[in-house]
Amino acid sequence: IMISLQQAMLHLRVFHNAEDALIAVLIEAAEAAVNDYLGQELVDPIPPPVTAAALLLICDLYENREAQGDRPFMANPTYRMLLEPYRVMSV
C-alpha cells in the first residue's frame, strides 16, 4: 500500500469519517494509475516523489468528482514530472 487512509485524509484536509469509503476507492484508483503509468508495481520503500504524485491524483479525483465542470480539466504536469524518473518503458 502506497498511501494510507490517514495520509490521504490529512492531504485532503478531511477531518471526519463520513467519506472513508470514497477516499479508500480513490486511493486504490490512484495507486493503480501510478503503477500503470510507471509500467511496474513499486514495493517498499516507495520513493517520496511517487507518494506525492499519488496524493496529487487522489486530491484531483476527490475535488473533481463530476464528469463535467465549469472549466476544462487539465492534466497536472507535476504528476508526470514526479513519476518520470521511475517509469519503465517497455520495448
Tab-separated table of N, CA, C and O in Angstrom:
chain	number	residue	atom	x	y	z
A	1	ILE	N	0.866	-1.187	0.000
A	1	ILE	CA	0.000	0.000	0.000
A	1	ILE	C	0.896	1.229	0.000
A	1	ILE	O	1.777	1.376	0.820
A	2	MET	N	0.624	2.075	-0.955
A	2	MET	CA	1.413	3.286	-1.143
A	2	MET	C	0.956	4.413	-0.216
A	2	MET	O	1.763	5.140	0.339
A	3	ILE	N	-0.372	4.557	-0.077
A	3	ILE	CA	-0.967	5.651	0.679
A	3	ILE	C	-1.953	5.076	1.690
A	3	ILE	O	-2.821	4.277	1.321
A	4	SER	N	-1.844	5.496	2.935
A	4	SER	CA	-2.819	5.064	3.935
A	4	SER	C	-4.025	5.993	3.909
A	4	SER	O	-3.950	7.125	3.401
A	5	LEU	N	-5.123	5.515	4.456
A	5	LEU	CA	-6.327	6.333	4.549
A	5	LEU	C	-6.031	7.601	5.345
A	5	LEU	O	-6.453	8.698	4.964
A	6	GLN	N	-5.268	7.483	6.416
A	6	GLN	CA	-4.938	8.642	7.242
A	6	GLN	C	-4.102	9.663	6.473
A	6	GLN	O	-4.330	10.866	6.591
A	7	GLN	N	-3.134	9.196	5.685
A	7	GLN	CA	-2.331	10.109	4.858
A	7	GLN	C	-3.206	10.872	3.880
A	7	GLN	O	-3.058	12.080	3.713
A	8	ALA	N	-4.087	10.143	3.207
A	8	ALA	CA	-4.953	10.771	2.207
A	8	ALA	C	-5.886	11.785	2.860
A	8	ALA	O	-6.066	12.895	2.340
A	9	MET	N	-6.478	11.421	3.989
A	9	MET	CA	-7.401	12.339	4.668
A	9	MET	C	-6.685	13.606	5.119
A	9	MET	O	-7.219	14.712	4.985
A	10	LEU	N	-5.479	13.469	5.622
A	10	LEU	CA	-4.702	14.639	6.030
A	10	LEU	C	-4.402	15.514	4.823
A	10	LEU	O	-4.554	16.738	4.871
A	11	HIS	N	-3.999	14.904	3.716
A	11	HIS	CA	-3.700	15.658	2.490
A	11	HIS	C	-4.941	16.377	1.971
A	11	HIS	O	-4.853	17.508	1.499
A	12	LEU	N	-6.092	15.714	2.063
A	12	LEU	CA	-7.346	16.296	1.587
A	12	LEU	C	-7.961	17.278	2.587
A	12	LEU	O	-8.929	17.958	2.261
A	13	ARG	N	-7.404	17.308	3.788
A	13	ARG	CA	-7.955	18.117	4.885
A	13	ARG	C	-9.387	17.704	5.210
A	13	ARG	O	-10.272	18.529	5.407
A	14	VAL	N	-9.600	16.398	5.260
A	14	VAL	CA	-10.888	15.827	5.653
A	14	VAL	C	-10.727	15.319	7.083
A	14	VAL	O	-9.885	14.464	7.340
A	15	PHE	N	-11.530	15.857	7.987
A	15	PHE	CA	-11.380	15.537	9.407
A	15	PHE	C	-12.617	14.845	9.974
A	15	PHE	O	-12.977	15.040	11.127
A	16	HIS	N	-13.294	14.057	9.149
A	16	HIS	CA	-14.446	13.266	9.578
A	16	HIS	C	-14.368	11.928	8.862
A	16	HIS	O	-13.575	11.757	7.934
A	17	ASN	N	-15.163	10.981	9.299
A	17	ASN	CA	-15.099	9.637	8.717
A	17	ASN	C	-16.210	9.368	7.716
A	17	ASN	O	-16.324	8.254	7.214
A	18	ALA	N	-17.024	10.359	7.406
A	18	ALA	CA	-18.182	10.154	6.533
A	18	ALA	C	-17.793	9.728	5.121
A	18	ALA	O	-18.596	9.094	4.433
A	19	GLU	N	-16.595	10.064	4.675
A	19	GLU	CA	-16.185	9.751	3.302
A	19	GLU	C	-15.047	8.732	3.237
A	19	GLU	O	-14.376	8.618	2.218
A	20	ASP	N	-14.861	7.971	4.300
A	20	ASP	CA	-13.784	6.981	4.324
A	20	ASP	C	-13.864	6.006	3.150
A	20	ASP	O	-12.849	5.693	2.523
A	21	ALA	N	-15.060	5.516	2.866
A	21	ALA	CA	-15.208	4.535	1.779
A	21	ALA	C	-14.838	5.155	0.433
A	21	ALA	O	-14.134	4.526	-0.372
A	22	LEU	N	-15.298	6.374	0.182
A	22	LEU	CA	-14.960	7.060	-1.067
A	22	LEU	C	-13.461	7.277	-1.168
A	22	LEU	O	-12.845	6.987	-2.203
A	23	ILE	N	-12.852	7.765	-0.115
A	23	ILE	CA	-11.411	8.045	-0.143
A	23	ILE	C	-10.617	6.751	-0.333
A	23	ILE	O	-9.619	6.738	-1.061
A	24	ALA	N	-11.071	5.657	0.255
A	24	ALA	CA	-10.392	4.368	0.068
A	24	ALA	C	-10.428	3.946	-1.404
A	24	ALA	O	-9.428	3.453	-1.936
A	25	VAL	N	-11.553	4.165	-2.074
A	25	VAL	CA	-11.662	3.851	-3.501
A	25	VAL	C	-10.724	4.743	-4.314
A	25	VAL	O	-10.054	4.276	-5.248
A	26	LEU	N	-10.644	6.028	-3.962
A	26	LEU	CA	-9.757	6.951	-4.667
A	26	LEU	C	-8.297	6.556	-4.483
A	26	LEU	O	-7.497	6.680	-5.413
A	27	ILE	N	-7.947	6.086	-3.291
A	27	ILE	CA	-6.580	5.613	-3.040
A	27	ILE	C	-6.268	4.435	-3.966
A	27	ILE	O	-5.215	4.403	-4.616
A	28	GLU	N	-7.171	3.469	-4.035
A	28	GLU	CA	-6.959	2.308	-4.904
A	28	GLU	C	-6.823	2.726	-6.364
A	28	GLU	O	-5.953	2.226	-7.082
A	29	ALA	N	-7.676	3.643	-6.789
A	29	ALA	CA	-7.627	4.115	-8.179
A	29	ALA	C	-6.308	4.835	-8.466
A	29	ALA	O	-5.684	4.614	-9.517
A	30	ALA	N	-5.887	5.681	-7.548
A	30	ALA	CA	-4.638	6.429	-7.740
A	30	ALA	C	-3.443	5.488	-7.761
A	30	ALA	O	-2.544	5.641	-8.594
A	31	GLU	N	-3.417	4.523	-6.864
A	31	GLU	CA	-2.299	3.581	-6.835
A	31	GLU	C	-2.250	2.759	-8.119
A	31	GLU	O	-1.172	2.533	-8.673
A	32	ALA	N	-3.397	2.329	-8.604
A	32	ALA	CA	-3.430	1.575	-9.866
A	32	ALA	C	-2.959	2.447	-11.023
A	32	ALA	O	-2.192	1.995	-11.876
A	33	ALA	N	-3.392	3.707	-11.049
A	33	ALA	CA	-2.991	4.624	-12.123
A	33	ALA	C	-1.487	4.886	-12.093
A	33	ALA	O	-0.831	4.922	-13.141
A	34	VAL	N	-0.936	5.065	-10.897
A	34	VAL	CA	0.512	5.289	-10.760
A	34	VAL	C	1.268	4.059	-11.255
A	34	VAL	O	2.214	4.173	-12.037
A	35	ASN	N	0.852	2.871	-10.819
A	35	ASN	CA	1.529	1.648	-11.256
A	35	ASN	C	1.425	1.463	-12.763
A	35	ASN	O	2.393	1.056	-13.408
A	36	ASP	N	0.251	1.754	-13.329
A	36	ASP	CA	0.084	1.652	-14.784
A	36	ASP	C	1.008	2.629	-15.506
A	36	ASP	O	1.641	2.277	-16.496
A	37	TYR	N	1.064	3.870	-15.007
A	37	TYR	CA	1.909	4.886	-15.649
A	37	TYR	C	3.381	4.495	-15.562
A	37	TYR	O	4.134	4.674	-16.513
A	38	LEU	N	3.772	3.946	-14.415
A	38	LEU	CA	5.178	3.573	-14.226
A	38	LEU	C	5.551	2.315	-15.001
A	38	LEU	O	6.726	2.085	-15.273
A	39	GLY	N	4.573	1.491	-15.336
A	39	GLY	CA	4.867	0.233	-16.015
A	39	GLY	C	5.417	-0.813	-15.077
A	39	GLY	O	5.997	-1.807	-15.503
A	40	GLN	N	5.223	-0.595	-13.805
A	40	GLN	CA	5.697	-1.528	-12.786
A	40	GLN	C	4.958	-1.240	-11.488
A	40	GLN	O	4.408	-0.169	-11.300
A	41	GLU	N	4.959	-2.233	-10.610
A	41	GLU	CA	4.397	-2.034	-9.281
A	41	GLU	C	5.562	-1.885	-8.314
A	41	GLU	O	6.376	-2.797	-8.155
A	42	LEU	N	5.660	-0.724	-7.712
A	42	LEU	CA	6.757	-0.473	-6.784
A	42	LEU	C	6.495	-1.160	-5.449
A	42	LEU	O	5.347	-1.323	-5.039
A	43	VAL	N	7.551	-1.563	-4.799
A	43	VAL	CA	7.455	-2.155	-3.465
A	43	VAL	C	8.186	-1.247	-2.496
A	43	VAL	O	8.951	-0.361	-2.898
A	44	ASP	N	7.946	-1.467	-1.223
A	44	ASP	CA	8.569	-0.623	-0.196
A	44	ASP	C	10.079	-0.680	-0.297
A	44	ASP	O	10.631	-1.731	-0.584
A	45	PRO	N	10.765	0.397	-0.064
A	45	PRO	CA	10.201	1.713	0.249
A	45	PRO	C	9.763	2.443	-1.027
A	45	PRO	O	10.465	2.423	-2.036
A	46	ILE	N	8.606	3.059	-0.952
A	46	ILE	CA	8.090	3.849	-2.071
A	46	ILE	C	8.807	5.191	-2.062
A	46	ILE	O	8.845	5.869	-1.031
A	47	PRO	N	9.395	5.608	-3.172
A	47	PRO	CA	10.086	6.903	-3.209
A	47	PRO	C	9.109	8.054	-2.912
A	47	PRO	O	7.966	8.044	-3.384
A	48	PRO	N	9.533	9.038	-2.130
A	48	PRO	CA	8.661	10.168	-1.796
A	48	PRO	C	8.032	10.870	-3.000
A	48	PRO	O	6.858	11.250	-2.930
A	49	PRO	N	8.731	11.036	-4.140
A	49	PRO	CA	8.059	11.660	-5.287
A	49	PRO	C	6.872	10.852	-5.803
A	49	PRO	O	5.879	11.419	-6.261
A	50	VAL	N	6.941	9.533	-5.713
A	50	VAL	CA	5.835	8.681	-6.151
A	50	VAL	C	4.657	8.844	-5.197
A	50	VAL	O	3.505	8.955	-5.630
A	51	THR	N	4.930	8.893	-3.909
A	51	THR	CA	3.877	9.136	-2.922
A	51	THR	C	3.221	10.485	-3.171
A	51	THR	O	1.991	10.612	-3.146
A	52	ALA	N	4.028	11.504	-3.429
A	52	ALA	CA	3.490	12.845	-3.684
A	52	ALA	C	2.603	12.849	-4.930
A	52	ALA	O	1.537	13.477	-4.935
A	53	ALA	N	3.010	12.144	-5.974
A	53	ALA	CA	2.208	12.071	-7.195
A	53	ALA	C	0.879	11.369	-6.926
A	53	ALA	O	-0.174	11.807	-7.411
A	54	ALA	N	0.908	10.299	-6.154
A	54	ALA	CA	-0.331	9.588	-5.818
A	54	ALA	C	-1.263	10.491	-5.016
A	54	ALA	O	-2.475	10.515	-5.264
A	55	LEU	N	-0.716	11.251	-4.085
A	55	LEU	CA	-1.541	12.178	-3.301
A	55	LEU	C	-2.137	13.271	-4.181
A	55	LEU	O	-3.294	13.664	-3.997
A	56	LEU	N	-1.366	13.763	-5.145
A	56	LEU	CA	-1.898	14.753	-6.093
A	56	LEU	C	-3.084	14.184	-6.862
A	56	LEU	O	-4.097	14.859	-7.049
A	57	LEU	N	-2.956	12.950	-7.307
A	57	LEU	CA	-4.030	12.329	-8.068
A	57	LEU	C	-5.257	12.083	-7.195
A	57	LEU	O	-6.389	12.317	-7.618
A	58	ILE	N	-5.047	11.635	-5.970
A	58	ILE	CA	-6.162	11.430	-5.043
A	58	ILE	C	-6.916	12.740	-4.837
A	58	ILE	O	-8.146	12.771	-4.878
A	59	CYS	N	-6.186	13.810	-4.633
A	59	CYS	CA	-6.808	15.124	-4.431
A	59	CYS	C	-7.589	15.546	-5.673
A	59	CYS	O	-8.720	16.040	-5.563
A	60	ASP	N	-7.014	15.338	-6.837
A	60	ASP	CA	-7.693	15.705	-8.076
A	60	ASP	C	-8.981	14.910	-8.241
A	60	ASP	O	-10.024	15.460	-8.595
A	61	LEU	N	-8.931	13.613	-7.974
A	61	LEU	CA	-10.125	12.774	-8.069
A	61	LEU	C	-11.183	13.199	-7.050
A	61	LEU	O	-12.380	13.186	-7.341
A	62	TYR	N	-10.755	13.572	-5.866
A	62	TYR	CA	-11.680	13.988	-4.807
A	62	TYR	C	-12.341	15.318	-5.141
A	62	TYR	O	-13.546	15.478	-4.990
A	63	GLU	N	-11.558	16.263	-5.616
A	63	GLU	CA	-12.075	17.607	-5.906
A	63	GLU	C	-12.891	17.661	-7.189
A	63	GLU	O	-13.740	18.533	-7.341
A	64	ASN	N	-12.639	16.768	-8.120
A	64	ASN	CA	-13.311	16.780	-9.423
A	64	ASN	C	-14.081	15.475	-9.613
A	64	ASN	O	-13.775	14.683	-10.489
A	65	ARG	N	-15.107	15.287	-8.807
A	65	ARG	CA	-15.884	14.045	-8.838
A	65	ARG	C	-16.848	13.973	-10.009
A	65	ARG	O	-17.343	12.913	-10.335
A	66	GLU	N	-17.133	15.078	-10.602
A	66	GLU	CA	-18.094	15.125	-11.701
A	66	GLU	C	-17.382	14.917	-13.038
A	66	GLU	O	-16.225	15.261	-13.197
A	67	ALA	N	-18.109	14.392	-14.010
A	67	ALA	CA	-17.547	14.187	-15.348
A	67	ALA	C	-17.361	15.506	-16.074
A	67	ALA	O	-16.536	15.626	-16.963
A	68	GLN	N	-18.137	16.515	-15.688
A	68	GLN	CA	-18.051	17.822	-16.315
A	68	GLN	C	-17.918	18.874	-15.220
A	68	GLN	O	-18.395	18.691	-14.117
A	69	GLY	N	-17.299	19.974	-15.561
A	69	GLY	CA	-17.141	21.060	-14.606
A	69	GLY	C	-17.402	22.395	-15.267
A	69	GLY	O	-17.718	22.471	-16.461
A	70	ASP	N	-17.247	23.448	-14.503
A	70	ASP	CA	-17.467	24.788	-15.040
A	70	ASP	C	-16.266	25.295	-15.827
A	70	ASP	O	-16.313	26.348	-16.428
A	71	ARG	N	-15.174	24.545	-15.819
A	71	ARG	CA	-13.987	24.895	-16.601
A	71	ARG	C	-13.361	23.591	-17.094
A	71	ARG	O	-13.584	22.535	-16.507
A	72	PRO	N	-12.592	23.640	-18.148
A	72	PRO	CA	-11.997	22.403	-18.659
A	72	PRO	C	-10.968	21.839	-17.670
A	72	PRO	O	-10.271	22.588	-16.992
A	73	PHE	N	-10.910	20.533	-17.592
A	73	PHE	CA	-9.932	19.870	-16.732
A	73	PHE	C	-8.621	19.740	-17.499
A	73	PHE	O	-8.604	19.435	-18.683
A	74	MET	N	-7.527	19.977	-16.820
A	74	MET	CA	-6.202	19.909	-17.438
A	74	MET	C	-5.364	18.849	-16.731
A	74	MET	O	-5.542	18.608	-15.540
A	75	ALA	N	-4.474	18.248	-17.457
A	75	ALA	CA	-3.536	17.304	-16.854
A	75	ALA	C	-2.565	18.077	-15.967
A	75	ALA	O	-2.190	19.203	-16.280
A	76	ASN	N	-2.187	17.467	-14.877
A	76	ASN	CA	-1.257	18.105	-13.953
A	76	ASN	C	0.168	17.710	-14.341
A	76	ASN	O	0.567	16.557	-14.177
A	77	PRO	N	0.967	18.663	-14.851
A	77	PRO	CA	2.335	18.308	-15.272
A	77	PRO	C	3.223	17.886	-14.097
A	77	PRO	O	4.189	17.160	-14.295
A	78	THR	N	2.900	18.319	-12.898
A	78	THR	CA	3.692	17.939	-11.732
A	78	THR	C	3.608	16.440	-11.498
A	78	THR	O	4.593	15.801	-11.122
A	79	TYR	N	2.435	15.865	-11.731
A	79	TYR	CA	2.233	14.421	-11.576
A	79	TYR	C	3.239	13.652	-12.439
A	79	TYR	O	3.954	12.785	-11.955
A	80	ARG	N	3.300	14.021	-13.712
A	80	ARG	CA	4.242	13.344	-14.620
A	80	ARG	C	5.693	13.622	-14.245
A	80	ARG	O	6.540	12.736	-14.313
A	81	MET	N	5.998	14.860	-13.867
A	81	MET	CA	7.365	15.224	-13.505
A	81	MET	C	7.855	14.380	-12.317
A	81	MET	O	9.005	13.937	-12.287
A	82	LEU	N	6.970	14.149	-11.352
A	82	LEU	CA	7.347	13.360	-10.182
A	82	LEU	C	7.559	11.882	-10.518
A	82	LEU	O	8.418	11.225	-9.930
A	83	LEU	N	6.794	11.381	-11.480
A	83	LEU	CA	6.848	9.948	-11.793
A	83	LEU	C	7.869	9.557	-12.861
A	83	LEU	O	8.340	8.425	-12.883
A	84	GLU	N	8.216	10.455	-13.758
A	84	GLU	CA	9.075	10.118	-14.896
A	84	GLU	C	10.361	9.376	-14.524
A	84	GLU	O	10.731	8.416	-15.203
A	85	PRO	N	11.074	9.784	-13.468
A	85	PRO	CA	12.328	9.071	-13.176
A	85	PRO	C	12.137	7.605	-12.794
A	85	PRO	O	13.083	6.823	-12.846
A	86	TYR	N	10.926	7.198	-12.447
A	86	TYR	CA	10.658	5.837	-12.011
A	86	TYR	C	9.923	5.020	-13.063
A	86	TYR	O	9.616	3.854	-12.837
A	87	ARG	N	9.671	5.610	-14.214
A	87	ARG	CA	8.900	4.962	-15.262
A	87	ARG	C	9.760	3.961	-16.016
A	87	ARG	O	10.901	4.229	-16.368
A	88	VAL	N	9.179	2.801	-16.270
A	88	VAL	CA	9.845	1.752	-17.039
A	88	VAL	C	9.182	1.696	-18.405
A	88	VAL	O	7.980	1.494	-18.512
A	89	MET	N	9.966	1.924	-19.426
A	89	MET	CA	9.450	1.888	-20.787
A	89	MET	C	9.656	0.494	-21.352
A	89	MET	O	10.774	-0.023	-21.340
A	90	SER	N	8.583	-0.114	-21.830
A	90	SER	CA	8.722	-1.443	-22.430
A	90	SER	C	9.130	-1.300	-23.893
A	90	SER	O	8.767	-0.350	-24.564
A	91	VAL	N	9.905	-2.263	-24.356
A	91	VAL	CA	10.417	-2.227	-25.723
A	91	VAL	C	9.553	-3.065	-26.623
A	91	VAL	O	8.987	-4.015	-26.336
